Coordinates of C-alpha atoms in Angstrom, one line a residue:
Chain A
M684 CA -134.5 -132.5 28.9
R685 CA -133.9 -134.3 32.2
A686 CA -130.8 -136.0 30.7
R687 CA -129.4 -132.7 29.6
V688 CA -129.9 -131.2 33.0
V689 CA -128.1 -134.1 34.7
L690 CA -125.3 -133.9 32.2
G691 CA -125.0 -130.1 32.8
T692 CA -125.0 -130.4 36.6
L693 CA -122.4 -133.3 36.4
A694 CA -120.1 -131.2 34.2
V695 CA -120.3 -128.2 36.5
L696 CA -119.6 -130.4 39.6
V697 CA -116.6 -132.1 37.9
G698 CA -115.3 -128.7 36.9
L699 CA -115.6 -127.3 40.4
V700 CA -113.9 -130.4 41.9
A701 CA -111.1 -130.2 39.3
T702 CA -110.6 -126.5 40.0
A703 CA -110.3 -127.2 43.7
G704 CA -107.5 -129.6 42.7
V705 CA -109.1 -132.7 44.2
V706 CA -109.0 -134.6 41.0
S707 CA -107.2 -133.9 37.8
V708 CA -109.1 -134.2 34.5
S709 CA -106.9 -134.4 31.5
L710 CA -108.6 -133.2 28.4
P711 CA -107.1 -133.0 24.9
P712 CA -106.1 -129.4 24.0
S713 CA -108.7 -129.3 21.1
F714 CA -111.6 -129.9 23.6
V715 CA -111.9 -126.2 24.7
P716 CA -112.4 -124.7 21.2
L717 CA -114.9 -127.6 20.5
V718 CA -117.0 -126.5 23.5
G719 CA -116.9 -122.9 22.3
L720 CA -117.9 -123.9 18.8
A721 CA -120.8 -126.0 20.2
A722 CA -122.0 -123.1 22.2
V723 CA -122.0 -120.8 19.2
V724 CA -123.8 -123.4 17.1
I725 CA -126.5 -123.9 19.7
A726 CA -126.9 -120.1 20.0
L727 CA -127.4 -119.7 16.3
Q728 CA -129.9 -122.5 16.3
A729 CA -131.8 -120.7 19.1
V730 CA -131.8 -117.5 17.1
R731 CA -133.2 -119.3 14.1
D732 CA -136.0 -120.8 16.3
L733 CA -136.9 -117.4 17.6
S734 CA -137.2 -115.9 14.2
G735 CA -139.8 -118.5 13.2
P736 CA -143.6 -117.9 13.3
S737 CA -144.6 -116.5 16.7
D738 CA -147.5 -118.0 18.7
A739 CA -148.2 -114.5 20.3
P740 CA -151.8 -113.5 20.3
I741 CA -152.8 -111.0 17.6
L742 CA -153.3 -107.6 19.1
P743 CA -156.2 -105.3 18.1
E744 CA -155.4 -102.3 16.0
P745 CA -157.7 -99.5 17.1
E746 CA -156.2 -97.0 14.7
R747 CA -157.1 -99.1 11.6
R748 CA -160.0 -97.3 10.1
H749 CA -162.3 -99.3 7.8
V750 CA -161.6 -98.4 4.2
A751 CA -164.2 -98.3 1.5
T752 CA -164.0 -100.4 -1.7
V753 CA -163.0 -98.5 -4.7
P754 CA -164.8 -99.6 -7.9
G755 CA -162.3 -100.7 -10.5
D756 CA -159.5 -101.6 -8.0
A757 CA -160.2 -105.3 -8.5
F758 CA -159.8 -104.9 -12.2
D759 CA -156.5 -103.0 -11.7
D760 CA -155.3 -105.9 -9.6
L761 CA -156.4 -108.4 -12.2
L762 CA -154.7 -106.4 -14.9
T763 CA -151.5 -106.2 -12.9
S764 CA -151.4 -109.9 -12.2
A765 CA -152.4 -110.8 -15.8
S766 CA -149.5 -108.7 -17.1
L767 CA -146.9 -110.3 -14.9
Y768 CA -144.3 -112.1 -17.1
G769 CA -144.4 -115.8 -16.8
R770 CA -147.3 -116.1 -14.5
V771 CA -149.2 -119.5 -14.6
D772 CA -152.7 -118.2 -14.8
G773 CA -151.8 -115.2 -16.8
S774 CA -153.3 -116.3 -20.0
S775 CA -156.7 -117.2 -18.6
D776 CA -156.7 -113.8 -16.7
R777 CA -155.9 -112.0 -20.0
L778 CA -158.7 -113.9 -21.7
A779 CA -161.2 -112.8 -18.9
I780 CA -160.0 -109.2 -19.3
R781 CA -160.4 -109.3 -23.1
D782 CA -163.9 -110.7 -22.8
R783 CA -165.0 -108.1 -20.3
L784 CA -163.6 -105.2 -22.3
E785 CA -165.1 -106.6 -25.5
T786 CA -168.6 -106.7 -23.9
V787 CA -168.2 -103.2 -22.7
A788 CA -166.8 -102.0 -26.0
I789 CA -169.8 -103.5 -27.9
D790 CA -172.2 -101.9 -25.5
V791 CA -170.5 -98.5 -25.9
L792 CA -170.4 -98.7 -29.7
T793 CA -174.1 -99.9 -30.0
R794 CA -175.3 -97.2 -27.5
Y795 CA -173.2 -94.2 -28.5
D796 CA -172.4 -94.9 -32.2
G797 CA -175.7 -96.5 -33.1
D798 CA -174.0 -99.7 -34.3
T799 CA -175.7 -103.1 -34.3
P800 CA -173.8 -105.6 -32.2
E801 CA -172.6 -107.3 -35.4
E802 CA -171.3 -104.0 -36.8
A803 CA -169.6 -103.2 -33.5
R804 CA -167.8 -106.6 -33.5
T805 CA -166.6 -106.0 -37.1
R806 CA -165.3 -102.5 -36.3
L807 CA -163.5 -103.9 -33.2
A808 CA -162.0 -106.7 -35.3
E809 CA -160.9 -104.3 -38.0
G810 CA -159.7 -101.7 -35.5
T811 CA -161.7 -98.9 -37.2
W812 CA -163.6 -97.8 -34.1
T813 CA -160.9 -95.5 -32.7
D814 CA -158.0 -93.4 -34.0
D815 CA -155.7 -94.8 -31.3
P816 CA -153.7 -97.7 -32.9
T817 CA -152.7 -99.0 -29.5
A818 CA -156.3 -99.2 -28.4
A819 CA -157.4 -100.7 -31.7
A820 CA -154.7 -103.4 -31.5
F821 CA -156.2 -104.7 -28.3
F822 CA -159.3 -106.1 -30.0
S823 CA -157.8 -106.7 -33.4
S824 CA -155.5 -109.2 -34.8
T825 CA -154.8 -107.3 -38.0
V826 CA -153.8 -103.9 -36.4
E827 CA -150.3 -103.8 -35.0
A828 CA -149.5 -101.2 -32.4
D829 CA -146.4 -99.1 -32.8
V830 CA -143.9 -100.4 -30.3
S831 CA -140.6 -98.6 -30.1
F832 CA -137.3 -100.4 -29.5
L833 CA -137.2 -98.7 -26.0
D834 CA -140.6 -100.0 -25.1
R835 CA -139.8 -103.5 -26.3
F836 CA -136.8 -103.4 -24.0
R837 CA -138.9 -102.0 -21.1
F838 CA -141.6 -104.7 -21.5
S839 CA -139.1 -107.5 -21.5
A840 CA -137.3 -106.0 -18.4
T841 CA -140.2 -105.0 -16.2
S842 CA -143.6 -106.3 -15.3
D843 CA -145.1 -103.7 -17.6
S844 CA -146.4 -105.4 -20.8
Q845 CA -147.7 -104.7 -24.2
F846 CA -151.0 -106.3 -23.1
R847 CA -151.4 -104.0 -20.2
R848 CA -150.6 -100.9 -22.3
E849 CA -153.1 -101.9 -25.0
A850 CA -155.8 -102.6 -22.4
A851 CA -155.2 -99.2 -20.8
H852 CA -155.4 -97.5 -24.2
A853 CA -158.6 -99.4 -25.1
V854 CA -160.3 -98.3 -21.8
G855 CA -159.1 -94.7 -22.4
A856 CA -160.6 -94.8 -25.9
L857 CA -163.9 -96.2 -24.6
A858 CA -164.0 -93.5 -21.8
R859 CA -163.5 -90.8 -24.5
H860 CA -166.4 -92.3 -26.5
V861 CA -168.7 -92.1 -23.5
E862 CA -167.6 -88.6 -22.4
G863 CA -167.9 -87.3 -26.0
G864 CA -171.3 -89.0 -26.2
R865 CA -170.4 -90.3 -29.6
Chain B
M525 CA -162.3 -113.3 25.3
N526 CA -160.7 -115.9 27.6
P527 CA -157.4 -114.8 29.1
I528 CA -154.4 -116.2 27.2
T529 CA -151.0 -116.7 28.7
H530 CA -147.9 -117.1 26.6
R531 CA -144.1 -116.9 26.8
T532 CA -142.6 -114.0 24.9
G533 CA -139.3 -115.7 24.0
Q534 CA -137.4 -113.3 26.3
R535 CA -135.7 -116.2 28.1
E536 CA -134.7 -117.9 24.9
R537 CA -133.2 -114.7 23.7
M538 CA -131.1 -114.4 26.9
T539 CA -130.0 -118.0 26.7
A540 CA -128.9 -117.6 23.1
A541 CA -127.0 -114.4 24.1
A542 CA -125.3 -116.2 27.0
L543 CA -124.3 -119.1 24.8
A544 CA -123.0 -116.9 22.0
L545 CA -121.0 -114.7 24.4
A546 CA -119.5 -117.7 26.2
G547 CA -118.8 -119.6 22.9
I548 CA -117.0 -116.6 21.3
G549 CA -115.2 -115.9 24.6
V550 CA -113.9 -119.5 24.7
L551 CA -113.0 -119.6 21.0
T552 CA -111.1 -116.3 21.2
G553 CA -109.7 -116.7 24.7
Q554 CA -111.3 -113.5 25.9
A555 CA -112.2 -113.9 29.6
G556 CA -114.2 -110.7 29.5
L557 CA -116.8 -112.1 27.1
L558 CA -117.1 -115.3 29.2
L559 CA -117.7 -113.2 32.2
A560 CA -120.3 -111.0 30.4
S561 CA -122.3 -114.2 29.5
V562 CA -123.0 -114.5 33.3
V563 CA -125.3 -111.5 33.1
A564 CA -127.3 -113.1 30.3
V565 CA -127.4 -116.4 32.2
A566 CA -128.8 -114.5 35.3
L567 CA -131.4 -112.9 33.1
A568 CA -132.3 -116.2 31.5
A569 CA -132.6 -117.8 35.0
H570 CA -134.9 -114.9 36.0
G571 CA -137.1 -115.5 33.0
R572 CA -137.1 -119.2 33.7
A573 CA -138.5 -118.5 37.2
A574 CA -141.2 -116.1 35.9
V575 CA -144.8 -116.8 36.9
F576 CA -147.7 -115.5 34.8
P577 CA -149.2 -112.4 36.3
D578 CA -152.9 -112.5 36.9
P579 CA -153.9 -108.8 37.0
S580 CA -157.0 -107.7 38.9
L581 CA -158.0 -104.4 37.3
T582 CA -161.0 -102.1 37.3
V583 CA -161.5 -99.9 34.3
G584 CA -163.6 -96.8 33.9
R585 CA -164.1 -95.1 30.5
E586 CA -165.6 -91.6 30.2
V587 CA -166.5 -89.8 27.1
S588 CA -166.9 -86.0 26.8
T589 CA -170.4 -86.5 25.3
T590 CA -172.5 -89.5 24.5
T591 CA -174.6 -87.7 21.9
P592 CA -172.2 -85.9 19.7
D593 CA -172.9 -84.1 16.4
R594 CA -171.3 -85.5 13.3
E595 CA -167.6 -84.6 13.0
E596 CA -167.5 -83.5 16.6
T597 CA -164.4 -84.4 18.5
V598 CA -165.1 -86.6 21.5
T599 CA -162.5 -87.1 24.2
V600 CA -162.3 -90.6 25.6
T601 CA -160.7 -90.9 29.1
V602 CA -159.8 -94.3 30.4
T603 CA -158.8 -94.9 34.0
V604 CA -157.4 -98.2 35.1
T605 CA -156.9 -99.2 38.8
N606 CA -154.8 -102.1 40.1
E607 CA -157.2 -103.9 42.6
G608 CA -154.8 -106.7 43.3
E609 CA -152.3 -106.9 46.1
S610 CA -149.1 -107.1 44.1
T611 CA -147.4 -104.6 41.9
L612 CA -147.9 -105.1 38.2
P613 CA -144.5 -104.2 36.7
D614 CA -145.4 -104.1 33.0
L615 CA -149.0 -103.3 31.8
R616 CA -150.0 -102.4 28.3
F617 CA -153.5 -101.3 27.3
I618 CA -155.2 -101.0 23.9
D619 CA -158.6 -99.4 24.1
G620 CA -161.5 -100.9 22.1
V621 CA -162.3 -98.0 19.8
P622 CA -165.3 -98.9 17.7
D623 CA -164.4 -99.8 14.1
T624 CA -166.6 -97.1 12.8
L625 CA -164.8 -94.2 14.6
T626 CA -161.4 -92.7 13.7
V627 CA -158.8 -91.7 16.3
A628 CA -158.2 -88.0 15.7
D629 CA -155.7 -87.1 18.4
G630 CA -153.7 -88.9 21.0
S631 CA -153.4 -92.7 21.2
P632 CA -155.7 -95.4 22.5
R633 CA -152.6 -97.3 23.6
H634 CA -150.9 -96.9 26.9
A635 CA -148.1 -98.6 28.9
T636 CA -147.3 -98.3 32.6
A637 CA -146.5 -100.1 35.8
L638 CA -149.1 -100.1 38.7
R639 CA -148.5 -100.6 42.4
A640 CA -151.3 -102.2 44.4
G641 CA -154.2 -99.8 44.6
E642 CA -152.6 -97.3 42.2
S643 CA -154.5 -95.9 39.1
T644 CA -153.4 -94.6 35.7
T645 CA -155.4 -92.5 33.3
F646 CA -154.9 -91.9 29.5
S647 CA -157.1 -90.2 27.0
Y648 CA -157.5 -89.7 23.2
D649 CA -159.9 -88.0 20.8
V650 CA -162.2 -89.6 18.3
T651 CA -164.2 -88.0 15.6
A652 CA -167.9 -88.8 15.8
E653 CA -169.7 -90.3 12.8
R654 CA -173.3 -91.0 12.1
G655 CA -174.7 -94.1 13.9
H656 CA -174.7 -96.0 17.2
H657 CA -171.2 -96.9 18.3
T658 CA -170.4 -99.4 21.1
F659 CA -166.9 -99.5 22.5
D660 CA -165.1 -102.9 22.6
P661 CA -163.5 -104.0 25.9
L662 CA -160.1 -102.7 27.0
Y663 CA -157.3 -105.1 25.9
V664 CA -154.7 -105.7 28.6
V665 CA -151.3 -107.3 28.3
A666 CA -149.6 -107.8 31.6
R667 CA -146.0 -109.1 31.8
D668 CA -143.9 -110.2 34.7
S669 CA -140.7 -108.2 35.6
S670 CA -138.5 -110.3 33.3
G671 CA -140.8 -109.7 30.4
S672 CA -140.9 -113.3 29.5
A673 CA -144.4 -114.3 30.7
A674 CA -147.3 -112.4 29.3
H675 CA -151.0 -112.5 30.2
H676 CA -153.5 -111.3 27.7
S677 CA -157.0 -110.4 28.7
D678 CA -159.7 -107.9 28.2
V679 CA -161.9 -105.9 30.6
A680 CA -165.4 -105.0 29.4
V681 CA -166.6 -101.4 30.0
A682 CA -169.9 -100.4 28.5
T683 CA -169.6 -97.2 26.6
E684 CA -171.8 -96.0 23.8
L685 CA -171.9 -93.1 21.5
E686 CA -174.9 -92.1 19.5
C687 CA -174.8 -89.5 16.7
V688 CA -178.1 -88.7 15.1
P689 CA -177.4 -85.8 12.6
P690 CA -180.2 -83.5 11.7
L691 CA -182.0 -84.0 8.4
P692 CA -180.3 -82.1 5.6
T693 CA -181.5 -79.1 3.6
P694 CA -184.5 -80.1 1.5
A695 CA -184.0 -81.0 -2.2
A696 CA -186.9 -80.4 -4.6
L697 CA -186.6 -83.7 -6.5
P698 CA -189.5 -83.9 -9.0
L699 CA -191.5 -87.1 -9.2
R700 CA -192.4 -89.0 -12.3
P701 CA -195.7 -88.0 -14.1
T702 CA -198.3 -90.8 -13.8
A703 CA -201.3 -91.7 -15.8
A704 CA -203.4 -89.6 -13.5
G705 CA -201.2 -86.5 -14.2
I706 CA -198.4 -84.9 -12.3
V707 CA -198.5 -86.0 -8.7
G708 CA -197.2 -84.3 -5.6
E709 CA -198.6 -80.8 -5.7
T710 CA -201.6 -80.9 -3.4
A711 CA -203.8 -78.2 -5.1
T712 CA -205.7 -79.6 -8.0
P713 CA -208.7 -78.1 -9.9
E714 CA -210.6 -81.4 -9.7
G715 CA -213.2 -82.3 -7.2
G716 CA -213.4 -85.6 -5.3
S717 CA -212.8 -86.9 -1.9
G718 CA -210.6 -84.8 0.4
V719 CA -210.8 -82.2 3.1
A720 CA -210.9 -78.7 1.5
F721 CA -214.3 -77.7 0.0
H722 CA -214.5 -77.6 -3.8
A723 CA -218.1 -77.4 -5.1
I724 CA -221.7 -78.6 -4.6
R725 CA -223.3 -80.6 -7.4
E726 CA -226.4 -82.6 -8.1
Y727 CA -226.6 -86.0 -6.4
R728 CA -225.7 -88.9 -8.6
R729 CA -226.4 -92.5 -7.8
G730 CA -223.5 -94.1 -6.0
D731 CA -222.3 -91.0 -4.2
P732 CA -221.2 -91.8 -0.7
L733 CA -223.9 -90.9 2.0
N734 CA -221.4 -88.9 4.1
R735 CA -220.9 -86.5 1.2
I736 CA -224.6 -85.6 0.8
D737 CA -225.4 -82.1 2.0
W738 CA -228.3 -83.0 4.3
N739 CA -229.0 -79.3 5.4
R740 CA -229.5 -78.4 1.8
A741 CA -231.7 -81.5 1.3
A742 CA -233.9 -80.5 4.3
R743 CA -234.2 -77.0 2.9
T744 CA -234.9 -77.7 -0.7
G745 CA -236.0 -81.3 -0.8
T746 CA -233.4 -82.3 -3.4
L747 CA -230.3 -84.2 -2.7
S748 CA -226.9 -82.7 -3.6
T749 CA -223.3 -83.8 -3.1
V750 CA -220.4 -81.9 -1.7
E751 CA -217.2 -82.2 -3.6
F752 CA -213.9 -81.6 -1.9
Q753 CA -210.6 -80.7 -3.5
R754 CA -209.2 -84.0 -4.6
E755 CA -205.9 -84.8 -2.8
R756 CA -203.1 -85.5 -5.0
S757 CA -200.3 -85.9 -2.5
A758 CA -197.9 -88.6 -3.7
T759 CA -196.6 -91.5 -1.8
V760 CA -192.8 -91.9 -2.1
V761 CA -190.5 -94.5 -0.8
V762 CA -186.8 -93.7 -0.7
L763 CA -184.8 -96.9 -1.3
L764 CA -181.2 -97.1 -0.2
D765 CA -178.7 -99.4 -1.7
A766 CA -177.0 -100.7 1.4
R767 CA -175.6 -103.9 0.0
E768 CA -171.8 -104.4 0.1
E769 CA -171.8 -102.6 -3.4
G770 CA -173.3 -99.6 -1.7
Y771 CA -170.2 -99.1 0.5
V772 CA -167.9 -97.9 -2.3
A773 CA -166.0 -94.6 -2.6
S774 CA -163.7 -92.9 -5.1
E775 CA -160.9 -93.2 -2.6
E776 CA -160.4 -95.7 0.2
T777 CA -160.6 -93.1 2.9
D778 CA -163.5 -91.1 1.4
R779 CA -167.1 -91.1 2.6
T780 CA -168.9 -94.2 1.3
T781 CA -171.7 -93.8 -1.3
L782 CA -174.0 -95.1 1.4
E783 CA -173.3 -92.0 3.5
R784 CA -174.1 -89.8 0.5
S785 CA -177.2 -91.9 -0.3
I786 CA -178.4 -91.3 3.3
E787 CA -177.9 -87.6 2.7
V788 CA -180.0 -87.9 -0.4
A789 CA -182.7 -89.8 1.5
G790 CA -182.9 -87.0 4.1
A791 CA -182.9 -84.2 1.5
V792 CA -185.6 -85.9 -0.6
Y793 CA -187.7 -86.7 2.5
E794 CA -187.6 -83.1 3.6
G795 CA -188.3 -81.8 0.1
R796 CA -191.3 -84.1 -0.5
R797 CA -192.6 -83.7 3.1
Q798 CA -192.8 -79.9 2.5
V799 CA -195.2 -80.4 -0.4
G800 CA -197.4 -82.7 1.6
D801 CA -196.3 -86.1 0.4
R802 CA -196.2 -89.3 2.4
V803 CA -192.6 -90.5 2.4
G804 CA -191.2 -93.9 3.6
V805 CA -187.7 -95.4 3.7
A806 CA -186.5 -98.8 2.7
A807 CA -183.1 -100.4 2.2
L808 CA -181.6 -103.2 0.1
S809 CA -179.5 -104.8 2.7
P810 CA -179.0 -108.2 4.3
R811 CA -180.9 -106.8 7.3
D812 CA -184.6 -105.8 6.9
C813 CA -185.3 -102.1 6.8
W814 CA -188.7 -100.7 6.1
L815 CA -190.5 -97.6 7.3
A816 CA -193.9 -97.3 5.7
P817 CA -194.8 -93.9 4.1
G818 CA -196.3 -91.4 6.5
T819 CA -196.5 -87.8 7.6
G820 CA -196.2 -85.8 10.7
A821 CA -193.6 -84.8 13.3
G822 CA -193.5 -88.3 14.8
H823 CA -192.8 -89.9 11.4
R824 CA -190.1 -87.3 10.7
A825 CA -188.4 -88.2 14.0
R826 CA -188.5 -91.9 13.1
V827 CA -187.0 -91.2 9.7
R828 CA -184.2 -89.1 11.2
R829 CA -183.4 -91.9 13.7
L830 CA -183.7 -94.7 11.2
L831 CA -181.3 -92.9 8.8
A832 CA -178.8 -92.4 11.6
T833 CA -178.8 -95.6 13.5
H834 CA -180.6 -98.4 11.7
E835 CA -178.5 -101.6 11.6
A836 CA -179.2 -102.1 7.9
L837 CA -177.5 -98.7 7.3
A838 CA -174.6 -99.2 9.6
P839 CA -171.4 -97.4 8.6
L840 CA -169.7 -100.7 7.9
P841 CA -171.1 -103.3 5.5
N842 CA -172.8 -106.3 6.9
D843 CA -171.1 -109.7 6.3
D844 CA -174.4 -111.6 6.1
P845 CA -175.3 -112.9 2.6
F846 CA -177.7 -110.8 0.6
F847 CA -180.4 -112.7 -1.3
G848 CA -181.2 -110.1 -4.0
T849 CA -184.2 -111.7 -5.6
L850 CA -185.9 -112.5 -2.4
K851 CA -185.3 -109.0 -1.0
T852 CA -186.6 -107.3 -4.1
A853 CA -189.7 -109.5 -4.2
R854 CA -190.4 -108.7 -0.6
L855 CA -189.9 -105.0 -1.2
R856 CA -192.3 -105.1 -4.1
R857 CA -194.9 -106.6 -1.9
Q858 CA -194.4 -103.9 0.7
L859 CA -194.6 -101.0 -1.7
P860 CA -198.0 -99.3 -1.8
S861 CA -199.4 -99.7 -5.3
D862 CA -199.4 -95.9 -5.9
A863 CA -195.9 -95.3 -4.4
Q864 CA -193.1 -93.8 -6.4
V865 CA -189.6 -95.0 -5.6
V866 CA -186.5 -92.9 -5.3
F867 CA -183.6 -95.4 -5.6
C868 CA -180.3 -94.2 -4.2
T869 CA -177.5 -96.4 -5.6
P870 CA -173.9 -95.9 -6.9
L871 CA -174.9 -98.1 -9.9
V872 CA -171.6 -100.0 -9.7
D873 CA -173.1 -103.4 -10.6
D874 CA -175.9 -104.8 -12.8
F875 CA -178.1 -105.9 -9.9
A876 CA -178.9 -102.2 -9.1
L877 CA -179.8 -101.7 -12.7
R878 CA -182.0 -104.7 -12.8
T879 CA -183.7 -103.8 -9.5
A880 CA -184.6 -100.3 -10.7
R881 CA -186.1 -101.7 -13.9
R882 CA -188.0 -104.5 -12.1
I883 CA -189.6 -102.1 -9.6
D884 CA -190.4 -99.7 -12.4
A885 CA -191.9 -102.4 -14.5
G886 CA -194.0 -103.6 -11.5
G887 CA -195.9 -100.3 -11.6
N888 CA -194.0 -98.2 -9.1
P889 CA -192.3 -95.4 -11.1
V890 CA -188.6 -95.2 -10.2
T891 CA -186.3 -92.2 -10.2
V892 CA -182.6 -93.1 -9.6
V893 CA -180.3 -90.9 -7.7
S894 CA -176.7 -92.0 -8.1
P895 CA -173.7 -90.7 -6.1
D896 CA -170.8 -91.2 -8.4
P897 CA -167.9 -93.2 -6.9
T898 CA -166.0 -93.5 -10.2
V899 CA -163.9 -90.4 -10.6
G900 CA -160.4 -92.0 -10.2
G901 CA -157.8 -92.1 -13.0
T902 CA -156.6 -95.7 -13.0
V903 CA -157.5 -98.1 -15.8
G904 CA -159.9 -100.0 -13.6
Q905 CA -161.5 -96.9 -12.3
R906 CA -162.0 -95.5 -15.8
L907 CA -163.5 -98.8 -16.8
A908 CA -165.9 -98.7 -13.8
N909 CA -166.8 -95.2 -14.9
V910 CA -167.6 -96.4 -18.5
E911 CA -169.7 -99.3 -17.2
R912 CA -171.6 -97.0 -14.8
S913 CA -172.3 -94.5 -17.7
L914 CA -173.7 -97.4 -19.7
R915 CA -176.0 -98.3 -16.8
C916 CA -177.1 -94.7 -16.5
S917 CA -178.0 -94.6 -20.2
A918 CA -179.7 -98.0 -20.1
L919 CA -181.9 -96.6 -17.3
R920 CA -182.7 -93.4 -19.2
E921 CA -183.5 -95.4 -22.3
A922 CA -186.0 -97.4 -20.2
G923 CA -187.6 -94.1 -19.2
I924 CA -186.2 -94.0 -15.7
P925 CA -184.7 -90.6 -14.9
V926 CA -181.2 -90.7 -13.4
V927 CA -179.8 -87.9 -11.2
D928 CA -176.0 -88.3 -11.5
W929 CA -174.5 -86.8 -8.4
G930 CA -170.9 -85.8 -8.7
E931 CA -168.8 -83.2 -6.9
E932 CA -171.3 -80.4 -6.2
S933 CA -174.0 -80.3 -3.5
F934 CA -177.0 -82.6 -3.9
Q935 CA -179.4 -79.7 -3.9
A936 CA -177.5 -78.0 -6.7
T937 CA -177.4 -81.2 -8.7
V938 CA -181.1 -81.7 -8.4
A939 CA -181.7 -78.1 -9.5
N940 CA -179.5 -78.6 -12.6
A941 CA -181.2 -81.9 -13.4
V942 CA -184.7 -80.2 -13.2
R943 CA -183.5 -77.4 -15.5
R944 CA -182.2 -80.0 -18.0
W945 CA -185.4 -82.1 -17.9
S946 CA -187.7 -79.1 -18.4
A947 CA -185.6 -77.7 -21.2

């Protein structure tokens, strides 16, 4: 820092003396554009430093009202992240969602359809518990959901996925079971 | 908070501008640009010479009322005076609105410059909510005239609001029948201990001495016992689910289910009080909350105050850990053996279900009142709704009645539930 200040002061003094015509400093013609370039580069560097993380204290936000937790939002987030194409933890998240939905589905079928847990598991595996083939395909390896060419294209192009769609249909079918009381 | 000083980066910005202008001026041979950079150099030098301001301020905060009703608009007026001897060229204020209150109109932020001895005033409106609200200190950011040196501090001003809403309209929530018959309605055809006269009968061995009719014994020479109308007033404890899971809602900005549970508690308290029952209040919360069952005007005032301002029922959830098993065990020890429990919970997790069953199995009949926070249409919200419905049916299967409170008023919901149960 000190060296830079000394250098700067010296340069200004020499400049002033040279302007007054006391001494003549002969510089190559390329020196002036070089100085200009250096100034621009240092300016860009300073802008980059300024846009970095700020050490300014965090200000309070009095308008921010506390918001309540909405039951189910955590599941929605999990479903979204599990459906993201190529995510590292995606498969374990999908497994967790499948387990949770299966527990709920067995509970629903035993309570509302009068199945034993074994029967419920069989019906889920066979896909006979609902009329909705997309919902049935979620728990079953034998049932294939109808996927149109357009959907296939959409699933490959966006974060929407077949898994997400089947899970949504499965939850919908379970909700209808509960609402219908059957 | 301790005052913090920091450089805002204003000087660096000016330096960068000066270098850029000069550099481009040199490269393009434009003397005007080079000259313009002098302005930026001067501003950067001003910033370099900046000293941190050290404001000396006095702050007054006034509210239009300190005891508002719920939903009432309260105007907050803040007056700041510069008590120092120098001018403060750049002052920014952020008032410490309590987390639990919403700003309805105006802004709690203000910016100005103050000469020595000068004052400024700004005001805004907040909407009052149930509870005891303490304002935070006023946050002050003072900058020097170049804007490059900032001083952050806060000035404490004690301001409090307390909103204790009246108890709601009574709801005639029926209680569970017990082995001794339906409880709660005071008039019974049976004699026993009590206050109102019922009958005189022959003395039997073991009758308490204070119930022997001595006048009659003196007149006739035979002992007889006075029977009073047996009191059948019930003991009820309203239990509120004030764990973090109790602070849920169907939309982020909606009233939390705890607020609805508190309305239930008030309505049930009023309803049972009117038929002569003894009612208490408890909460499942990281903080202890227990008001033993009682009667009378004093007890009613305590209930009203507790429901409005108890720290366990604060409008925002408590961050402390909640030890469920310990709390339930303690609650079961506190419950009088003949007490019925009205458990207000959104039933969004299995702990609420287990607690209801455990208390019921322990000999205190439980009725669950559940404000429904699962009405949304997303996949997760529908799943939460299915899971909650399963919990409701599991409770009903265990013989625990559930009042599922949706959109309509609580009183109407109870009336419908009673009609369904008696059908």
